[in-house]
PDB file of C-alpha atoms and ligand atoms in Angstrom:
ATOM      1  CA  MET A  67     -27.786  26.379 -22.489  1.00 72.00           C
ATOM      2  CA  THR A  68     -25.068  26.350 -19.869  1.00 82.00           C
ATOM      3  CA  ILE A  69     -21.465  24.890 -19.911  1.00 91.00           C
ATOM      4  CA  THR A  70     -18.982  23.334 -17.479  1.00 91.00           C
ATOM      5  CA  PHE A  71     -15.520  22.828 -17.575  1.00 92.00           C
ATOM      6  CA  SER A  72     -14.143  20.679 -20.347  1.00 92.00           C
ATOM      7  CA  GLU A  73     -12.924  16.874 -19.603  1.00 92.00           C
ATOM      8  CA  THR A  74      -9.466  17.925 -20.001  1.00 94.00           C
ATOM      9  CA  GLN A  75      -9.965  21.001 -17.790  1.00 92.00           C
ATOM     10  CA  LYS A  76     -11.710  18.648 -14.978  1.00 90.00           C
ATOM     11  CA  ASN A  77      -8.711  16.226 -15.214  1.00 89.00           C
ATOM     12  CA  ARG A  78      -6.136  18.763 -14.868  1.00 91.00           C
ATOM     13  CA  LEU A  79      -7.798  19.922 -11.751  1.00 91.00           C
ATOM     14  CA  THR A  80      -8.264  16.700 -10.279  1.00 89.00           C
ATOM     15  CA  ASP A  81      -4.540  16.084 -11.056  1.00 89.00           C
ATOM     16  CA  LEU A  82      -3.961  19.216  -9.185  1.00 92.00           C
ATOM     17  CA  GLY A  83      -5.781  17.845  -6.257  1.00 89.00           C
ATOM     18  CA  TRP A  84      -8.359  20.682  -6.382  1.00 88.00           C
ATOM     19  CA  LYS A  85     -11.268  20.175  -4.267  1.00 81.00           C
ATOM     20  CA  GLY A  86     -12.902  23.643  -4.816  1.00 72.00           C
ATOM     21  CA  ALA A  87     -16.525  23.524  -5.633  1.00 64.00           C
ATOM     22  CA  SER A  88     -15.662  25.538  -8.680  1.00 66.00           C
ATOM     23  CA  ALA A  89     -14.713  22.267 -10.469  1.00 66.00           C
ATOM     24  CA  ASN A  90     -18.461  21.775 -11.305  1.00 74.00           C
ATOM     25  CA  GLU A  91     -19.208  25.367 -11.931  1.00 83.00           C
ATOM     26  CA  GLU A  92     -21.674  26.250 -15.144  1.00 90.00           C
ATOM     27  CA  PHE A  93     -21.064  29.038 -17.402  1.00 92.00           C
ATOM     28  CA  ALA A  94     -23.116  30.934 -19.899  1.00 92.00           C
ATOM     29  CA  THR A  95     -20.284  31.280 -22.339  1.00 93.00           C
ATOM     30  CA  ALA A  96     -16.945  29.653 -23.469  1.00 92.00           C
ATOM     31  CA  GLU A  97     -15.221  32.874 -22.603  1.00 94.00           C
ATOM     32  CA  GLN A  98     -16.606  32.848 -19.251  1.00 93.00           C
ATOM     33  CA  ARG A  99     -15.679  29.158 -18.851  1.00 94.00           C
ATOM     34  CA  GLU A 100     -11.800  30.066 -19.918  1.00 95.00           C
ATOM     35  CA  ARG A 101     -11.531  33.049 -17.461  1.00 94.00           C
ATOM     36  CA  ALA A 102     -12.809  30.899 -14.652  1.00 92.00           C
ATOM     37  CA  TYR A 103     -10.582  28.008 -15.416  1.00 94.00           C
ATOM     38  CA  LYS A 104      -7.406  30.133 -15.801  1.00 95.00           C
ATOM     39  CA  LYS A 105      -8.243  31.563 -12.330  1.00 94.00           C
ATOM     40  CA  THR A 106      -8.983  28.108 -10.616  1.00 93.00           C
ATOM     41  CA  GLU A 107      -5.896  26.513 -12.341  1.00 94.00           C
ATOM     42  CA  LYS A 108      -3.793  29.321 -10.912  1.00 95.00           C
ATOM     43  CA  ALA A 109      -4.966  28.799  -7.546  1.00 94.00           C
ATOM     44  CA  ALA A 110      -4.518  25.026  -7.721  1.00 94.00           C
ATOM     45  CA  ILE A 111      -1.112  25.450  -8.714  1.00 96.00           C
ATOM     46  CA  ALA A 112      -0.182  28.027  -6.179  1.00 96.00           C
ATOM     47  CA  GLN A 113      -1.557  25.471  -3.508  1.00 94.00           C
ATOM     48  CA  ASN A 114       0.584  22.708  -5.089  1.00 96.00           C
ATOM     49  CA  ARG A 115       3.734  24.717  -5.161  1.00 97.00           C
ATOM     50  CA  GLU A 116       2.957  25.927  -1.479  1.00 97.00           C
ATOM     51  CA  GLN A 117       2.830  21.973  -0.497  1.00 96.00           C
ATOM     52  CA  LEU A 118       6.079  21.215  -2.640  1.00 97.00           C
ATOM     53  CA  LEU A 119       8.092  24.328  -0.938  1.00 98.00           C
ATOM     54  CA  GLN A 120       7.057  22.988   2.448  1.00 98.00           C
ATOM     55  CA  LEU A 121       8.507  19.700   1.650  1.00 98.00           C
ATOM     56  CA  ILE A 122      11.833  21.197  -0.009  1.00 98.00           C
ATOM     57  CA  ASN A 123      12.313  23.838   2.930  1.00 98.00           C
ATOM     58  CA  GLU A 124      10.852  22.167   6.026  1.00 98.00           C
ATOM     59  CA  THR A 125       9.817  18.422   6.192  1.00 97.00           C
ATOM     60  CA  HIS A 126      12.059  17.197   3.658  1.00 98.00           C
ATOM     61  CA  GLN A 127      10.812  13.677   3.786  1.00 98.00           C
ATOM     62  CA  PRO A 128       7.692  12.507   1.759  1.00 98.00           C
ATOM     63  CA  ARG A 129       5.186  11.115   3.770  1.00 97.00           C
ATOM     64  CA  LEU A 130       5.770   7.634   2.413  1.00 98.00           C
ATOM     65  CA  CYS A 131       9.226   7.527   3.606  1.00 98.00           C
ATOM     66  CA  GLY A 132       8.419   8.932   6.835  1.00 98.00           C
ATOM     67  CA  LEU A 133       5.583   6.368   7.289  1.00 98.00           C
ATOM     68  CA  GLN A 134       8.244   3.683   6.668  1.00 98.00           C
ATOM     69  CA  GLN A 135      10.274   4.736   9.257  1.00 98.00           C
ATOM     70  CA  ASP A 136       7.644   5.412  11.714  1.00 98.00           C
ATOM     71  CA  LEU A 137       6.430   1.894  11.369  1.00 98.00           C
ATOM     72  CA  ALA A 138       9.924   0.297  11.390  1.00 98.00           C
ATOM     73  CA  LEU A 139      10.563   1.865  14.747  1.00 98.00           C
ATOM     74  CA  CYS A 140       7.201   0.814  16.046  1.00 98.00           C
ATOM     75  CA  LEU A 141       7.725  -2.658  15.151  1.00 98.00           C
ATOM     76  CA  HIS A 142      11.349  -2.643  16.485  1.00 98.00           C
ATOM     77  CA  GLU A 143       9.993  -1.628  19.650  1.00 98.00           C
ATOM     78  CA  GLU A 144       7.575  -4.710  19.611  1.00 98.00           C
ATOM     79  CA  GLY A 145      10.515  -7.192  19.154  1.00 98.00           C
ATOM     80  CA  PHE A 146      10.049  -7.422  15.175  1.00 98.00           C
ATOM     81  CA  THR A 147      13.414  -7.875  13.469  1.00 98.00           C
ATOM     82  CA  GLN A 148      13.555  -6.067   9.931  1.00 98.00           C
ATOM     83  CA  VAL A 149      14.772  -7.955   6.825  1.00 98.00           C
ATOM     84  CA  THR A 150      15.416  -6.542   3.399  1.00 98.00           C
ATOM     85  CA  THR A 151      15.225  -9.045   0.693  1.00 98.00           C
ATOM     86  CA  PRO A 152      15.279  -8.858  -3.271  1.00 98.00           C
ATOM     87  CA  ALA A 153      12.381  -7.500  -5.302  1.00 98.00           C
ATOM     88  CA  ILE A 154      13.458 -10.167  -8.082  1.00 98.00           C
ATOM     89  CA  ILE A 155      12.261 -13.631  -7.127  1.00 98.00           C
ATOM     90  CA  SER A 156      12.438 -16.990  -8.745  1.00 97.00           C
ATOM     91  CA  LYS A 157       9.434 -18.812 -10.367  1.00 95.00           C
ATOM     92  CA  VAL A 158      10.049 -21.591  -7.826  1.00 96.00           C
ATOM     93  CA  PHE A 159       9.103 -19.070  -4.894  1.00 96.00           C
ATOM     94  CA  LEU A 160       6.066 -18.123  -6.618  1.00 94.00           C
ATOM     95  CA  GLU A 161       5.058 -21.799  -7.324  1.00 93.00           C
ATOM     96  CA  ARG A 162       5.440 -22.659  -3.600  1.00 94.00           C
ATOM     97  CA  MET A 163       2.925 -19.799  -2.809  1.00 92.00           C
ATOM     98  CA  SER A 164       0.437 -21.761  -5.193  1.00 88.00           C
ATOM     99  CA  LEU A 165       0.857 -19.222  -7.907  1.00 84.00           C
ATOM    100  CA  ASP A 166       1.097 -21.721 -10.383  1.00 79.00           C
ATOM    101  CA  GLY A 167      -0.801 -20.714 -13.598  1.00 75.00           C
ATOM    102  CA  SER A 168      -4.439 -21.522 -12.349  1.00 78.00           C
ATOM    103  CA  HIS A 169      -4.157 -19.016  -9.722  1.00 81.00           C
ATOM    104  CA  PRO A 170      -5.553 -15.184 -10.530  1.00 82.00           C
ATOM    105  CA  LEU A 171      -2.647 -13.380  -9.403  1.00 87.00           C
ATOM    106  CA  THR A 172      -0.416 -15.314 -11.464  1.00 89.00           C
ATOM    107  CA  ARG A 173      -1.660 -13.248 -14.579  1.00 92.00           C
ATOM    108  CA  GLN A 174      -0.620 -10.071 -12.549  1.00 95.00           C
ATOM    109  CA  VAL A 175       2.803 -11.181 -12.449  1.00 96.00           C
ATOM    110  CA  PHE A 176       5.905  -9.073 -14.020  1.00 97.00           C
ATOM    111  CA  TRP A 177       8.035 -11.717 -15.489  1.00 97.00           C
ATOM    112  CA  LEU A 178      11.656 -10.718 -16.550  1.00 98.00           C
ATOM    113  CA  ASP A 179      12.503 -13.902 -18.071  1.00 97.00           C
ATOM    114  CA  SER A 180      11.212 -17.598 -17.829  1.00 95.00           C
ATOM    115  CA  LYS A 181      12.581 -18.273 -14.508  1.00 96.00           C
ATOM    116  CA  THR A 182      12.423 -14.622 -12.760  1.00 97.00           C
ATOM    117  CA  CYS A 183       9.857 -12.162 -11.878  1.00 97.00           C
ATOM    118  CA  LEU A 184       9.298  -8.981  -9.755  1.00 98.00           C
ATOM    119  CA  ARG A 185       7.583 -10.105  -6.486  1.00 98.00           C
ATOM    120  CA  PRO A 186       3.857  -9.595  -6.237  1.00 98.00           C
ATOM    121  CA  MET A 187       4.089 -10.108  -2.260  1.00 97.00           C
ATOM    122  CA  LEU A 188       6.717 -10.118   0.259  1.00 98.00           C
ATOM    123  CA  ALA A 189       5.628 -13.633   1.772  1.00 97.00           C
ATOM    124  CA  PRO A 190       7.921 -15.876  -0.053  1.00 98.00           C
ATOM    125  CA  ASN A 191      11.053 -14.264   0.731  1.00 98.00           C
ATOM    126  CA  LEU A 192      10.046 -13.930   4.568  1.00 98.00           C
ATOM    127  CA  TYR A 193       9.150 -17.647   4.565  1.00 98.00           C
ATOM    128  CA  ALA A 194      12.484 -18.264   3.058  1.00 98.00           C
ATOM    129  CA  VAL A 195      14.397 -16.092   5.510  1.00 98.00           C
ATOM    130  CA  SER A 196      12.587 -17.050   8.559  1.00 98.00           C
ATOM    131  CA  ARG A 197      13.086 -20.779   7.899  1.00 98.00           C
ATOM    132  CA  GLN A 198      16.948 -20.082   8.141  1.00 98.00           C
ATOM    133  CA  ILE A 199      16.616 -17.835  11.271  1.00 98.00           C
ATOM    134  CA  MET A 200      14.638 -20.703  12.966  1.00 98.00           C
ATOM    135  CA  ASN A 201      17.787 -22.968  12.843  1.00 97.00           C
ATOM    136  CA  PHE A 202      19.294 -20.785  15.539  1.00 98.00           C
ATOM    137  CA  ALA A 203      16.801 -18.502  16.918  1.00 98.00           C
ATOM    138  CA  LYS A 204      14.072 -19.353  19.503  1.00 96.00           C
ATOM    139  CA  MET A 205      10.397 -18.872  19.173  1.00 97.00           C
ATOM    140  CA  PRO A 206       8.539 -16.715  19.076  1.00 97.00           C
ATOM    141  CA  LEU A 207      10.179 -15.129  16.407  1.00 98.00           C
ATOM    142  CA  ARG A 208       9.254 -11.807  15.046  1.00 98.00           C
ATOM    143  CA  ILE A 209      10.038 -10.799  11.509  1.00 98.00           C
ATOM    144  CA  PHE A 210       9.039  -7.975   9.149  1.00 98.00           C
ATOM    145  CA  GLU A 211       9.967  -6.408   5.847  1.00 99.00           C
ATOM    146  CA  ILE A 212       8.829  -3.200   4.057  1.00 98.00           C
ATOM    147  CA  GLY A 213       9.667  -3.033   0.292  1.00 98.00           C
ATOM    148  CA  SER A 214       8.022  -2.623  -3.290  1.00 98.00           C
ATOM    149  CA  CYS A 215       5.585  -5.420  -4.600  1.00 98.00           C
ATOM    150  CA  PHE A 216       4.681  -5.392  -8.255  1.00 98.00           C
ATOM    151  CA  ARG A 217       1.486  -6.440  -9.838  1.00 97.00           C
ATOM    152  CA  LYS A 218      -0.139  -5.805 -13.253  1.00 97.00           C
ATOM    153  CA  GLU A 219      -3.169  -3.816 -12.393  1.00 93.00           C
ATOM    154  CA  SER A 220      -5.573  -1.330 -14.122  1.00 88.00           C
ATOM    155  CA  GLU A 221      -4.432   1.383 -11.904  1.00 73.00           C
ATOM    156  CA  GLY A 222      -7.496   3.245 -10.272  1.00 82.00           C
ATOM    157  CA  LYS A 223      -7.908   5.060  -7.164  1.00 87.00           C
ATOM    158  CA  LEU A 224      -6.776   1.986  -5.194  1.00 93.00           C
ATOM    159  CA  HIS A 225      -4.262  -0.024  -7.210  1.00 96.00           C
ATOM    160  CA  LEU A 226      -0.665   0.732  -8.267  1.00 97.00           C
ATOM    161  CA  LYS A 227       1.603  -1.362 -10.320  1.00 97.00           C
ATOM    162  CA  GLU A 228       4.525  -0.645  -7.796  1.00 98.00           C
ATOM    163  CA  PHE A 229       3.384  -0.503  -4.172  1.00 98.00           C
ATOM    164  CA  THR A 230       4.766  -0.534  -0.743  1.00 98.00           C
ATOM    165  CA  MET A 231       4.140  -3.490   1.432  1.00 98.00           C
ATOM    166  CA  LEU A 232       4.696  -4.067   4.982  1.00 98.00           C
ATOM    167  CA  ASN A 233       4.410  -7.617   6.116  1.00 98.00           C
ATOM    168  CA  LEU A 234       4.863  -8.762   9.330  1.00 98.00           C
ATOM    169  CA  VAL A 235       4.973 -12.399  10.791  1.00 98.00           C
ATOM    170  CA  GLU A 236       5.009 -13.850  14.240  1.00 98.00           C
ATOM    171  CA  TRP A 237       6.076 -17.444  14.160  1.00 98.00           C
ATOM    172  CA  GLY A 238       5.219 -19.530  17.255  1.00 98.00           C
ATOM    173  CA  THR A 239       2.052 -17.862  18.459  1.00 98.00           C
ATOM    174  CA  PRO A 240      -0.047 -20.170  20.482  1.00 98.00           C
ATOM    175  CA  MET A 241      -2.979 -21.605  18.306  1.00 97.00           C
ATOM    176  CA  GLU A 242      -5.521 -20.404  20.601  1.00 97.00           C
ATOM    177  CA  GLU A 243      -4.069 -16.847  20.812  1.00 97.00           C
ATOM    178  CA  ARG A 244      -4.040 -16.139  17.024  1.00 96.00           C
ATOM    179  CA  THR A 245      -7.005 -14.249  16.518  1.00 95.00           C
ATOM    180  CA  GLU A 246      -6.519 -12.057  19.377  1.00 96.00           C
ATOM    181  CA  ARG A 247      -2.760 -11.626  18.525  1.00 97.00           C
ATOM    182  CA  LEU A 248      -3.563 -10.568  14.920  1.00 97.00           C
ATOM    183  CA  LYS A 249      -5.889  -7.886  16.273  1.00 97.00           C
ATOM    184  CA  GLU A 250      -3.266  -6.612  18.796  1.00 98.00           C
ATOM    185  CA  LEU A 251      -0.610  -6.403  16.001  1.00 98.00           C
ATOM    186  CA  ALA A 252      -2.975  -4.615  13.622  1.00 98.00           C
ATOM    187  CA  ASP A 253      -3.891  -2.141  15.981  1.00 98.00           C
ATOM    188  CA  THR A 254      -0.187  -1.605  17.108  1.00 98.00           C
ATOM    189  CA  VAL A 255       0.576  -0.684  13.447  1.00 98.00           C
ATOM    190  CA  LEU A 256      -2.436   1.435  12.850  1.00 98.00           C
ATOM    191  CA  ARG A 257      -1.985   3.437  16.044  1.00 98.00           C
ATOM    192  CA  ALA A 258       1.595   4.303  14.710  1.00 98.00           C
ATOM    193  CA  VAL A 259       0.382   5.642  11.051  1.00 98.00           C
ATOM    194  CA  PRO A 260      -2.214   6.817  12.928  1.00 98.00           C
ATOM    195  CA  ILE A 261      -5.514   5.493  11.660  1.00 98.00           C
ATOM    196  CA  ARG A 262      -7.957   5.192  14.626  1.00 95.00           C
ATOM    197  CA  ASP A 263     -11.196   4.157  12.740  1.00 96.00           C
ATOM    198  CA  TYR A 264     -10.972   0.805  11.183  1.00 97.00           C
ATOM    199  CA  SER A 265     -12.796  -2.415  11.463  1.00 97.00           C
ATOM    200  CA  PHE A 266     -11.909  -6.321  10.609  1.00 96.00           C
ATOM    201  CA  ARG A 267     -13.790  -7.988   8.059  1.00 96.00           C
ATOM    202  CA  GLU A 268     -13.887 -11.819   7.018  1.00 92.00           C
ATOM    203  CA  GLU A 269     -12.560 -12.497   3.576  1.00 84.00           C
ATOM    204  CA  PHE A 270     -11.529 -15.337   1.462  1.00 80.00           C
ATOM    205  CA  SER A 271      -7.931 -15.256   0.173  1.00 76.00           C
ATOM    206  CA  GLN A 272      -6.973 -16.937  -2.943  1.00 73.00           C
ATOM    207  CA  VAL A 273      -3.396 -17.721  -1.519  1.00 72.00           C
ATOM    208  CA  TYR A 274      -4.438 -18.073   2.267  1.00 70.00           C
ATOM    209  CA  GLY A 275      -8.061 -19.288   2.468  1.00 72.00           C
ATOM    210  CA  ASP A 276     -10.326 -17.761   5.045  1.00 75.00           C
ATOM    211  CA  ALA A 277      -8.830 -14.779   6.520  1.00 85.00           C
ATOM    212  CA  LEU A 278      -9.503 -11.304   8.248  1.00 94.00           C
ATOM    213  CA  ASP A 279      -8.899  -8.214   6.320  1.00 96.00           C
ATOM    214  CA  VAL A 280      -8.510  -4.777   7.945  1.00 98.00           C
ATOM    215  CA  VAL A 281     -10.617  -2.243   6.302  1.00 97.00           C
ATOM    216  CA  SER A 282     -11.035   1.580   6.828  1.00 97.00           C
ATOM    217  CA  ARG A 283     -13.860   3.564   7.780  1.00 95.00           C
ATOM    218  CA  LYS A 284     -14.907   3.762   4.132  1.00 94.00           C
ATOM    219  CA  GLY A 285     -14.404   0.050   3.421  1.00 94.00           C
ATOM    220  CA  ILE A 286     -11.180   0.190   1.720  1.00 95.00           C
ATOM    221  CA  GLU A 287      -8.929  -2.767   2.460  1.00 97.00           C
ATOM    222  CA  LEU A 288      -5.868  -1.645   4.238  1.00 98.00           C
ATOM    223  CA  ALA A 289      -4.409  -5.123   5.112  1.00 98.00           C
ATOM    224  CA  SER A 290      -4.839  -8.802   4.829  1.00 95.00           C
ATOM    225  CA  THR A 291      -4.196 -11.338   7.391  1.00 96.00           C
ATOM    226  CA  SER A 292      -3.260 -14.947   7.485  1.00 94.00           C
ATOM    227  CA  THR A 293      -2.556 -17.441  10.107  1.00 95.00           C
ATOM    228  CA  GLY A 294      -1.012 -20.958  10.105  1.00 94.00           C
ATOM    229  CA  PRO A 295      -0.239 -23.985  10.379  1.00 95.00           C
ATOM    230  CA  HIS A 296      -1.337 -23.498   6.770  1.00 93.00           C
ATOM    231  CA  PRO A 297      -0.965 -25.983   3.811  1.00 92.00           C
ATOM    232  CA  LEU A 298       1.467 -23.646   2.195  1.00 92.00           C
ATOM    233  CA  ASP A 299       3.924 -24.168   5.118  1.00 96.00           C
ATOM    234  CA  ALA A 300       5.097 -27.659   4.137  1.00 95.00           C
ATOM    235  CA  ALA A 301       6.915 -26.392   0.903  1.00 95.00           C
ATOM    236  CA  TRP A 302       8.991 -24.231   3.067  1.00 96.00           C
ATOM    237  CA  LYS A 303       9.497 -26.842   5.910  1.00 96.00           C
ATOM    238  CA  ILE A 304       7.909 -24.914   8.558  1.00 97.00           C
ATOM    239  CA  SER A 305       5.244 -26.376  10.888  1.00 96.00           C
ATOM    240  CA  CYS A 306       4.763 -24.302  13.712  1.00 97.00           C
ATOM    241  CA  SER A 307       1.632 -21.918  14.296  1.00 98.00           C
ATOM    242  CA  TRP A 308       1.772 -18.267  13.373  1.00 98.00           C
ATOM    243  CA  VAL A 309       0.222 -14.928  12.501  1.00 98.00           C
ATOM    244  CA  GLY A 310       0.938 -12.519   9.532  1.00 98.00           C
ATOM    245  CA  ILE A 311      -0.339  -9.405   8.202  1.00 98.00           C
ATOM    246  CA  GLY A 312       0.538  -7.441   4.881  1.00 98.00           C
ATOM    247  CA  PHE A 313      -0.567  -3.640   4.840  1.00 98.00           C
ATOM    248  CA  GLY A 314      -0.476  -1.456   1.680  1.00 98.00           C
ATOM    249  CA  LEU A 315       1.552   1.742   3.019  1.00 98.00           C
ATOM    250  CA  GLU A 316       0.237   3.854   0.117  1.00 98.00           C
ATOM    251  CA  ARG A 317      -3.418   2.766   0.993  1.00 97.00           C
ATOM    252  CA  LEU A 318      -2.507   3.770   4.755  1.00 98.00           C
ATOM    253  CA  LEU A 319      -1.580   7.149   3.523  1.00 97.00           C
ATOM    254  CA  VAL A 320      -4.265   7.778   1.366  1.00 94.00           C
ATOM    255  CA  CYS A 321      -6.814   6.973   4.218  1.00 96.00           C
ATOM    256  CA  ARG A 322      -4.904   8.788   6.824  1.00 96.00           C
ATOM    257  CA  GLU A 323      -4.811  12.082   4.546  1.00 93.00           C
ATOM    258  CA  GLU A 324      -8.312  11.568   3.593  1.00 90.00           C
ATOM    259  CA  ASP A 325      -7.345  12.032   0.100  1.00 86.00           C
ATOM    260  CA  GLU A 326      -8.548  10.329  -3.182  1.00 81.00           C
ATOM    261  CA  GLY A 327      -6.100   8.887  -5.560  1.00 86.00           C
ATOM    262  CA  ILE A 328      -3.415   6.476  -4.173  1.00 94.00           C
ATOM    263  CA  HIS A 329      -1.085   7.542  -6.982  1.00 93.00           C
ATOM    264  CA  ARG A 330      -0.575  11.036  -5.319  1.00 93.00           C
ATOM    265  CA  TYR A 331       1.458   9.225  -2.698  1.00 95.00           C
ATOM    266  CA  SER A 332       3.173   6.422  -4.511  1.00 96.00           C
ATOM    267  CA  LYS A 333       6.645   6.290  -5.843  1.00 97.00           C
ATOM    268  CA  SER A 334       6.300   8.400  -9.101  1.00 97.00           C
ATOM    269  CA  ILE A 335       7.908  11.345 -11.363  1.00 97.00           C
ATOM    270  CA  SER A 336       4.609  13.190 -11.479  1.00 95.00           C
ATOM    271  CA  PHE A 337       3.640  13.508  -7.923  1.00 96.00           C
ATOM    272  CA  LEU A 338       5.734  14.262  -5.107  1.00 97.00           C
ATOM    273  CA  ASP A 339       4.479  13.736  -1.427  1.00 96.00           C
ATOM    274  CA  GLY A 340       0.792  14.285  -2.717  1.00 94.00           C
ATOM    275  CA  ALA A 341       1.586  17.320  -4.835  1.00 95.00           C
ATOM    276  CA  ARG A 342       1.714  17.569  -8.713  1.00 95.00           C
ATOM    277  CA  LEU A 343       4.933  18.325 -10.038  1.00 95.00           C
ATOM    278  CA  ASN A 344       4.273  19.866 -13.441  1.00 90.00           C
ATOM    279  CA  ILE A 345       3.066  23.167 -12.298  1.00 91.00           C
ATOM    280  CA  LYS A 346       5.164  25.649 -14.286  1.00 81.00           C
TER     281      LYS A 346
HETATM  282  P1  ATP Z 518      -7.200  -5.846  -3.456  1.00 95.00           P
HETATM  283  O1  ATP Z 518      -8.149  -6.683  -3.151  1.00 95.00           O
HETATM  284  O2  ATP Z 518      -7.582  -4.460  -2.878  1.00 95.00           O
HETATM  285  O3  ATP Z 518      -6.860  -5.673  -5.028  1.00 95.00           O
HETATM  286  P2  ATP Z 518      -5.623  -7.780  -2.408  1.00 95.00           P
HETATM  287  O4  ATP Z 518      -6.618  -8.600  -1.528  1.00 95.00           O
HETATM  288  O5  ATP Z 518      -5.412  -8.304  -3.799  1.00 95.00           O
HETATM  289  O6  ATP Z 518      -6.101  -6.306  -2.589  1.00 95.00           O
HETATM  290  P3  ATP Z 518      -3.364  -8.381  -0.865  1.00 95.00           P
HETATM  291  O7  ATP Z 518      -2.585  -9.481  -1.545  1.00 95.00           O
HETATM  292  O8  ATP Z 518      -4.174  -8.735   0.252  1.00 95.00           O
HETATM  293  O9  ATP Z 518      -4.089  -7.508  -1.514  1.00 95.00           O
HETATM  294  O10 ATP Z 518      -2.013  -7.455  -0.218  1.00 95.00           O
HETATM  295  C1  ATP Z 518      -1.929  -6.996   1.244  1.00 95.00           C
HETATM  296  C2  ATP Z 518      -2.322  -5.435   0.947  1.00 95.00           C
HETATM  297  O11 ATP Z 518      -1.370  -4.574  -0.039  1.00 95.00           O
HETATM  298  C3  ATP Z 518      -3.655  -5.016   0.735  1.00 95.00           C
HETATM  299  O12 ATP Z 518      -4.651  -5.081   1.752  1.00 95.00           O
HETATM  300  C4  ATP Z 518      -3.403  -3.472   0.174  1.00 95.00           C
HETATM  301  O13 ATP Z 518      -3.464  -2.567   1.266  1.00 95.00           O
HETATM  302  C5  ATP Z 518      -2.006  -3.611  -0.446  1.00 95.00           C
HETATM  303  N1  ATP Z 518      -2.296  -3.803  -1.957  1.00 95.00           N
HETATM  304  C6  ATP Z 518      -2.375  -4.948  -2.572  1.00 95.00           C
HETATM  305  N2  ATP Z 518      -2.247  -4.634  -4.066  1.00 95.00           N
HETATM  306  C7  ATP Z 518      -2.224  -3.439  -4.093  1.00 95.00           C
HETATM  307  C8  ATP Z 518      -1.950  -2.339  -5.159  1.00 95.00           C
HETATM  308  N3  ATP Z 518      -2.021  -2.864  -6.537  1.00 95.00           N
HETATM  309  N4  ATP Z 518      -1.674  -0.945  -4.943  1.00 95.00           N
HETATM  310  C9  ATP Z 518      -1.658  -0.530  -3.692  1.00 95.00           C
HETATM  311  N5  ATP Z 518      -1.796  -1.410  -2.785  1.00 95.00           N
HETATM  312  C10 ATP Z 518      -1.987  -2.638  -2.666  1.00 95.00           C
HETATM  313 MG1   MG Z 519      -6.204  -8.804   0.764  1.00 95.00          MG
END
């Protein structure tokens, strides 16, 4: 009978991002397996240490932070103005997004008390801030935010409880140009990442209705888009036509790096810039 690495050993190697074939190796005895595991773990640890030292001594910035900077710069050049708004929002703002109890996303909200929660999306604050800016600025008005959003998720390879959203919105896009413009804006952002191999997929959003999603070559959702005029607009006293896109930055990273496991690139105390931190 042959034996393979134990589940604990396999998990540790996965955590260390080890992609070598030896993870599925077969052994004749337990002693052989232990010897092979020690050797493999040592190699995996060395690889992580190398990555971390490169960060500490050379690049100094995790890819998540670098990506935020690059995308912000690219959008500034396209005439988008950046805003930064609170992660704590009111129940009223959620209700205006139709998240009122019957909506599935409502169950994913982290409540702080009966009236406030951690935002599960950037859209409500963008609506609120944009409404004010429209009082003095001309259309088209281009606004974006990059910031943390929070959702109760059973964390898998694609979902985090805290993730970084880039949400852009262009108010005043002519009606007949909306689809074209959405594709153009998605392309601008993805070029800046860069991710070249992606496509658009028609999707139904519980908040926005029929919409286009941006998906990676492997079929992973990278962004969802939306357009207006939309029934939700009335609650914010907005009546112009518009286009908007929400990207998940950690998803963009995991796709660009052709890695598995979104948590490696997330805000974390266990991982730093794709590398495992406990490598003593
Ligand atoms: P999914 O169907 O994959 O759970 P979603 O449609 O609920 O995602 P949206 O509300 O459309 O997500 O959010 C816009 C983008 O934010 C998504 O396309 C994705 O890139 C990212 N995103 C959403 N939820 C998460 C999460 N829990 N962790 C990481 N990224 C996320
Ligand atoms: Mg979506």
